[in-house]
Coordinates of C-alpha atoms in Angstrom, one line a residue:
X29 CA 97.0 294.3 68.0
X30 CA 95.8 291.9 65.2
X31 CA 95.6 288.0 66.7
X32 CA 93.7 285.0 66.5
X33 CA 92.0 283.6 69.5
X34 CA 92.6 279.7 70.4
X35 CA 90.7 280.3 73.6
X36 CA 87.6 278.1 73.6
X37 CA 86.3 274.3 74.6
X38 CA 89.1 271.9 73.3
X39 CA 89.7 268.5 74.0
X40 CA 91.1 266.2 77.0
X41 CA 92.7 263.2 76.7
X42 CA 94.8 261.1 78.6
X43 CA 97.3 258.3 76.9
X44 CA 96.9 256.2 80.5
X45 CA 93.1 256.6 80.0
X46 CA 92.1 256.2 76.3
X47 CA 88.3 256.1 77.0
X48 CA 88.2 259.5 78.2
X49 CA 87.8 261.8 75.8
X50 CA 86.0 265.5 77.1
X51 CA 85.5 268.9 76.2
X52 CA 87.8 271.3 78.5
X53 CA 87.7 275.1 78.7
X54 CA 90.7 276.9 77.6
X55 CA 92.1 278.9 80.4
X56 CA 91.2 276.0 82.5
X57 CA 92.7 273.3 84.6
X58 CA 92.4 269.3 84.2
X59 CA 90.5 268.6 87.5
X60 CA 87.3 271.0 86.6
X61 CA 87.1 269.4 83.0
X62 CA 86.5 266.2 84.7
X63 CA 84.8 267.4 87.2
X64 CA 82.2 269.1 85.0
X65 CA 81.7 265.6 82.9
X66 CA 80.8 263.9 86.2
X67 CA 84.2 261.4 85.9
X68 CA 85.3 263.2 89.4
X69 CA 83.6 264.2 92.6
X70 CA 83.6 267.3 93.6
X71 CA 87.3 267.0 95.7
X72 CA 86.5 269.4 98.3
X73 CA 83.9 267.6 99.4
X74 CA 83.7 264.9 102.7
X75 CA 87.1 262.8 101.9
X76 CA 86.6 262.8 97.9
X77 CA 90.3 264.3 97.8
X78 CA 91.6 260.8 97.9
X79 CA 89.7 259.3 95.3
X80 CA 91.0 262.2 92.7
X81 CA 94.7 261.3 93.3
X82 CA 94.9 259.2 89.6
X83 CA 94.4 262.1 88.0
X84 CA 97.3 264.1 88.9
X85 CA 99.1 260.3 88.6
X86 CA 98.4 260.9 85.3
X87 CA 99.7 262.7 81.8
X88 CA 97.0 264.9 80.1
X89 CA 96.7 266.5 76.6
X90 CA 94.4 269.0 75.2
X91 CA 93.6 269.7 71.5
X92 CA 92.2 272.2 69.7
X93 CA 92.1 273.7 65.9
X94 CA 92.3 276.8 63.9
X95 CA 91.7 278.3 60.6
X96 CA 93.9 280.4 58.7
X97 CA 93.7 282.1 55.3
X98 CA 96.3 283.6 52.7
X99 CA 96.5 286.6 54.3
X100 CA 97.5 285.5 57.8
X101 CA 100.0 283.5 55.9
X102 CA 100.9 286.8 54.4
X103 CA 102.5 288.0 57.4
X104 CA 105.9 288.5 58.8
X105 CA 105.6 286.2 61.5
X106 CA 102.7 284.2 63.6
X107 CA 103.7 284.3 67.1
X108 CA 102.1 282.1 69.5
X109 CA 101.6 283.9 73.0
X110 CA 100.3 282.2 76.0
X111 CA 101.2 282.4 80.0
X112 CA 100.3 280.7 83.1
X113 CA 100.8 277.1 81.7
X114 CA 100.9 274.8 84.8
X115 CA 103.6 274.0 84.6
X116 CA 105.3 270.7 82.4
X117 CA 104.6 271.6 79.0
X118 CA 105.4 270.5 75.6
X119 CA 103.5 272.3 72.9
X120 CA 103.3 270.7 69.4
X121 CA 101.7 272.8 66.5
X122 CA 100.5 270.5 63.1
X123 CA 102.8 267.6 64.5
X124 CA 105.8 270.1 65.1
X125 CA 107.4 269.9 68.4
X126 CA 107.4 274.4 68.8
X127 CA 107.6 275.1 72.8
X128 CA 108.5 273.3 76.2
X129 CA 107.4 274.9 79.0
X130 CA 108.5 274.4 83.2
X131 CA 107.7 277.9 84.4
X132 CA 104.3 278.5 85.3
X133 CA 105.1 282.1 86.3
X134 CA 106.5 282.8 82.8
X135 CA 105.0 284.5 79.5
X136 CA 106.0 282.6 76.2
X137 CA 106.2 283.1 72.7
X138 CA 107.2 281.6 69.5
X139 CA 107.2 282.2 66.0
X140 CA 104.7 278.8 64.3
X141 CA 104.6 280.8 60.6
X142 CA 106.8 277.6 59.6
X143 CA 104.8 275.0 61.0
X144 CA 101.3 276.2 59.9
X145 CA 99.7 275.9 56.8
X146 CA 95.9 277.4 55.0
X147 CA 93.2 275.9 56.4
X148 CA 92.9 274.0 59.3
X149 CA 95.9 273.6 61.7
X150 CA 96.1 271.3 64.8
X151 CA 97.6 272.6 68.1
X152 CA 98.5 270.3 70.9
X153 CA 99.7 270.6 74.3
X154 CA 101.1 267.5 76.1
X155 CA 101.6 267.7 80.2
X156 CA 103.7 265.6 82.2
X157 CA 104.1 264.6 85.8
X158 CA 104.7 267.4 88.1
X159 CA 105.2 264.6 90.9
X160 CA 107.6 262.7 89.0
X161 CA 109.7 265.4 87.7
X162 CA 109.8 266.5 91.3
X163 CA 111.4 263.7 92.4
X164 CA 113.9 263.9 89.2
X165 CA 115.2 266.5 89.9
X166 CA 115.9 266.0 93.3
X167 CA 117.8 262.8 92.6
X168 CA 120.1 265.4 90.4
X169 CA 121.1 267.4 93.8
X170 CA 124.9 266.9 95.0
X171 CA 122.9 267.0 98.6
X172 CA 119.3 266.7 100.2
X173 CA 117.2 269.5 99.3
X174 CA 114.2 270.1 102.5
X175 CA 110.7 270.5 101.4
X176 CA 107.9 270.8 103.7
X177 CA 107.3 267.7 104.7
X178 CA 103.9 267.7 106.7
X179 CA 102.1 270.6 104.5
X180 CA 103.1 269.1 101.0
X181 CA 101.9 265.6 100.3
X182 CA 104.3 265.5 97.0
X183 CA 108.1 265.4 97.6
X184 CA 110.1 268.0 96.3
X185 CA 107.4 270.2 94.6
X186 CA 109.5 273.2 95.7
X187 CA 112.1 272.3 92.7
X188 CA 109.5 272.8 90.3
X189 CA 108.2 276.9 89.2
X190 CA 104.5 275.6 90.4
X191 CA 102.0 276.7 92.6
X192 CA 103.7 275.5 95.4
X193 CA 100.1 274.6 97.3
X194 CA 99.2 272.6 94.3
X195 CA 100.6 269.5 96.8
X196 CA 98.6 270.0 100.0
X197 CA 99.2 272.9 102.6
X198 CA 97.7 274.0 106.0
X199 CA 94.8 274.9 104.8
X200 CA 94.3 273.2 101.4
X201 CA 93.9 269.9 99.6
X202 CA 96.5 267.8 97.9
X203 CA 95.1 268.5 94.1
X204 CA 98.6 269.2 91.8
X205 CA 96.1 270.3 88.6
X206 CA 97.6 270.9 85.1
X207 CA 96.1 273.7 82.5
X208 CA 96.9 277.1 81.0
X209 CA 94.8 279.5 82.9
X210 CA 95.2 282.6 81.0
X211 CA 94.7 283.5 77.0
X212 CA 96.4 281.8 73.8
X213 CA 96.6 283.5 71.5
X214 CA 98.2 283.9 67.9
X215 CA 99.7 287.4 66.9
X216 CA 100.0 288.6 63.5
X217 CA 103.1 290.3 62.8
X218 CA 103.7 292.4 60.1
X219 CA 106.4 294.7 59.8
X220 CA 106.6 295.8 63.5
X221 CA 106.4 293.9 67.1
X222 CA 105.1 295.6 69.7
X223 CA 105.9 293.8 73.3
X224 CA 105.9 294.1 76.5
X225 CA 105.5 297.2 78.4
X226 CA 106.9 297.9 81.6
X227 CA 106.5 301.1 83.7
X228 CA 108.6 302.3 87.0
X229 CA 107.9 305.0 89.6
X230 CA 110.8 307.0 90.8
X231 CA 109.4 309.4 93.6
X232 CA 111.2 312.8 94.1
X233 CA 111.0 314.2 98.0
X234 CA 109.8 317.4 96.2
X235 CA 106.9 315.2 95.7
X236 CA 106.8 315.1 91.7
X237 CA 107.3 311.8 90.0
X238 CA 108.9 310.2 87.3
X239 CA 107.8 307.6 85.2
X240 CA 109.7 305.6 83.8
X241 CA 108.3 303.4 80.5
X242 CA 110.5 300.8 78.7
X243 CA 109.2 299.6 75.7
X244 CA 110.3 295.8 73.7
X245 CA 109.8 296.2 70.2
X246 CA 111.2 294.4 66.5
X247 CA 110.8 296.0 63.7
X248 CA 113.0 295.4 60.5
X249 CA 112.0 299.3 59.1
X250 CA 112.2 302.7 61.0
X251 CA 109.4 303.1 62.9
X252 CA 108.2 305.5 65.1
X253 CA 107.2 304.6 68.6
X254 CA 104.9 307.3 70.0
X255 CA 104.4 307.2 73.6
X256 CA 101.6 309.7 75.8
X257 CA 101.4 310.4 79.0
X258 CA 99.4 312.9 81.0
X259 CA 98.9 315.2 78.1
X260 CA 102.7 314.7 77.1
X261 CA 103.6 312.9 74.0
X262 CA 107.2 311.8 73.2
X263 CA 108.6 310.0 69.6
X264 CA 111.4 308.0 69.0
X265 CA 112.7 306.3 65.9
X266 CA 113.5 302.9 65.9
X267 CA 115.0 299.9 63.7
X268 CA 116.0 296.5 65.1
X269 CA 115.3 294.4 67.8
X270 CA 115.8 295.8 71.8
X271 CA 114.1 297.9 74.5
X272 CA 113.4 301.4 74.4
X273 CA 113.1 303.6 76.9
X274 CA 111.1 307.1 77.8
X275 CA 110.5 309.5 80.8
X276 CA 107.5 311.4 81.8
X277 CA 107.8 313.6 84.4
X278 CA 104.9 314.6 86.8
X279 CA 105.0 318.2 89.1
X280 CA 102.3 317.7 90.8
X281 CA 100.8 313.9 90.4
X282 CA 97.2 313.2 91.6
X283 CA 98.1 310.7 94.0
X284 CA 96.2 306.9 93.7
X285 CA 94.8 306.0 97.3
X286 CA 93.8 302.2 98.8
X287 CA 90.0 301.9 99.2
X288 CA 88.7 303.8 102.4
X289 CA 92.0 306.5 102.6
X290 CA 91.5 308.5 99.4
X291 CA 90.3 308.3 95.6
X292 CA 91.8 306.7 93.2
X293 CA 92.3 308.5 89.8
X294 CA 94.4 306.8 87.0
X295 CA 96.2 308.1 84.1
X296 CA 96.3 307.2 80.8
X297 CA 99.1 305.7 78.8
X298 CA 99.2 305.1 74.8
X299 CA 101.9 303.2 73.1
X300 CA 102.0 303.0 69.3
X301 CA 104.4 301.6 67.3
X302 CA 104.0 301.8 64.0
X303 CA 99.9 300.3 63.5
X304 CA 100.3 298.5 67.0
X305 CA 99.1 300.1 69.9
X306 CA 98.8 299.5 73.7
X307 CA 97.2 301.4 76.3
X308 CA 97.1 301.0 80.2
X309 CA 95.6 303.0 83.2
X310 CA 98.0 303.6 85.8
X311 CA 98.1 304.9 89.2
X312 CA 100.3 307.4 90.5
X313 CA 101.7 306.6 94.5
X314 CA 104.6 306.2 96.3
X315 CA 104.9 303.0 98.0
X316 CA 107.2 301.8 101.1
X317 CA 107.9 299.2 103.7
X318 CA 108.9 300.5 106.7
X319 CA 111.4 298.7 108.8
X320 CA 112.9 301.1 110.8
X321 CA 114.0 299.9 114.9
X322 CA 111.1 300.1 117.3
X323 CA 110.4 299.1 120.1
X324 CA 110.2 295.5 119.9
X325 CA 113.1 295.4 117.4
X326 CA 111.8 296.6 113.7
X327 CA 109.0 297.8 112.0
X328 CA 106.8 296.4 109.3
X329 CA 104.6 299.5 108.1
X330 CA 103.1 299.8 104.9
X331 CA 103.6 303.7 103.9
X332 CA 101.3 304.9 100.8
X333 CA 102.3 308.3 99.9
X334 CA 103.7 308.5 103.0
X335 CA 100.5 307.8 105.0
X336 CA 100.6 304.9 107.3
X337 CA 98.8 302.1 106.2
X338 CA 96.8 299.7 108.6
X339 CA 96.7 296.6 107.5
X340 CA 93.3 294.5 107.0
X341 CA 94.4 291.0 109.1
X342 CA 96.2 290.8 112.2
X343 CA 100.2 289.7 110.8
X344 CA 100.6 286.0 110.3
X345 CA 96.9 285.9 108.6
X346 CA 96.3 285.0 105.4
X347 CA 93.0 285.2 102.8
X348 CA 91.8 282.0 101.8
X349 CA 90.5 281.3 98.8
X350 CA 87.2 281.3 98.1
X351 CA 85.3 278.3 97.9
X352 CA 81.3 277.9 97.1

């Protein structure tokens, strides 16, 4: 698919701290910009976690800029895609407000064709508070909503779609960071939208499979979506706006296996709509939780292909993250 990168070092800025003005990497986070230009100590470190607090007590913007010629202009539609914006978002493109955004868990995307012009365009995105909106919207509740006092330093952060230990837990430090931490980009359209791409297994007791592919797509001419799998190809034509949806059926499926109980082949699947085209490596196994009554009341068994499972940590253990 045709797009223009905005990934890249852009700018940080802060309107309750005017003299700070640093390069930030795009995906990144707030914290590490600063961190990076020696404005911050390193948080993790002795009791440096109090001292860092002003910066989450603060609002944050990042800038950046982009070329475009006539022939991006050209297109259809200029769709800005970006996901895993933490979390309070307003997105402004050449001094347009385009996006808000309060779902760090979501994928967004909006046509800017109207609000961008040849040559050099501005894009902008403006955070907000996560503490304060917290608190918002918990002053909105007909009753007292519990959070986990103790764990989370910052009331209410369980209203909010956020990393929930963003506020303190157990195990981490109170550090509520603001960013995008995946690509921006911006697509060019032209006469057909290929989006996202979803796949389901349904298992048969037989032991074949079927997989089930449903495809979002836009495209204001027929067009053919041509989707393989596993040496089968299927071809559908389409006009409008919606989801499409195809079947592939596997006899005899070489079965994907966890690290140390099998190997772990993947298959291939293509998606082309008309000159857009996708492809993703799958693997092929049946997965369940088994809670059947035992013993000691019910089970919690992991079942891969109907193979028992051993888990890695003892239950009630958890990874931490890493940390150099």
């Amino acid at each position: 698919m045709s797009f223009i990168s905005l990934d890249g070092i852009w700018q940080l800025t802060s309107p309750q701290h005017p003299e700070i003005k640093i390069p930030i990497s795009i995906p990144g986070d707030n914290h590490y910009a600063l961190l990076q230009a020696g404005l911050i100590s390193d948080p993790y470190a002795a009791t440096n976690e109090k001292e860092v607090q002003w910066v989450s007590q603060s609002d944050w913007m990042i800038q950046s800029s982009f070329e475009l010629d006539e022939q991006d202009l050209d297109c259809k539609s200029l769709e800005l895609t970006l996901s895993r914006v933490d979390t309070l978002a307003e997105i402004w493109i050449n001094e347009h407000h385009v996006l808000s955004c309060s779902n760090m868990f979501c994928r967004y995307k909006v046509d800017i064709k109207p609000y961008l012009k040849l040559g050099s365009n501005q894009i902008e995105v403006r955070f907000s508070r996560a503490d304060l909106e917290a608190q918002r919207r918990a002053d909105k509740q007909p009753f007292f909503i519990p959070w986990a006092v103790g764990n989370n330093q910052v009331p209410y952060m369980n209203l909010l779609r956020k990393t929930q230990c963003h506020s303190g837990w157990d195990w981490g430090i109170n550090l509520v960071v603001c960013g995008i931490y995946d690509s921006i980009k911006i697509e060019r359209i032209h006469d057909a939208r290929l989006g996202q791409v979803s796949t389901t297994q349904v298992w048969d007791e037989s032991g074949s499979v079927a997989l089930e592919i449903e495809v979002e797509f836009e495209c204001s001419e027929q067009t053919d979506l041509q989707v393989s799998f596993a040496g089968v190809e299927q071809c559908l034509s389409l006009v409008g706006s919606d989801r499409a949806k195809v079947n592939f059926e596997v006899k005899e499926p070489k079965l994907w296996w966890p690290a140390g109980y099998g190997e772990q082949p993947l298959y291939t699947l293509d998606v082309s709509l008309g000159d857009k085209h996708l492809q993703r490596k799958i693997g092929l196994r049946k997965l369940e939780l088994n809670t059947s009554a035992d013993k000691i009341g019910s089970a919690m068994e992991f079942r891969i292909n109907d193979f028992p499972i051993s888990r890695k940590v003892p239950t009630g253990s958890l990874w931490m993250l890493c940390h150099p």
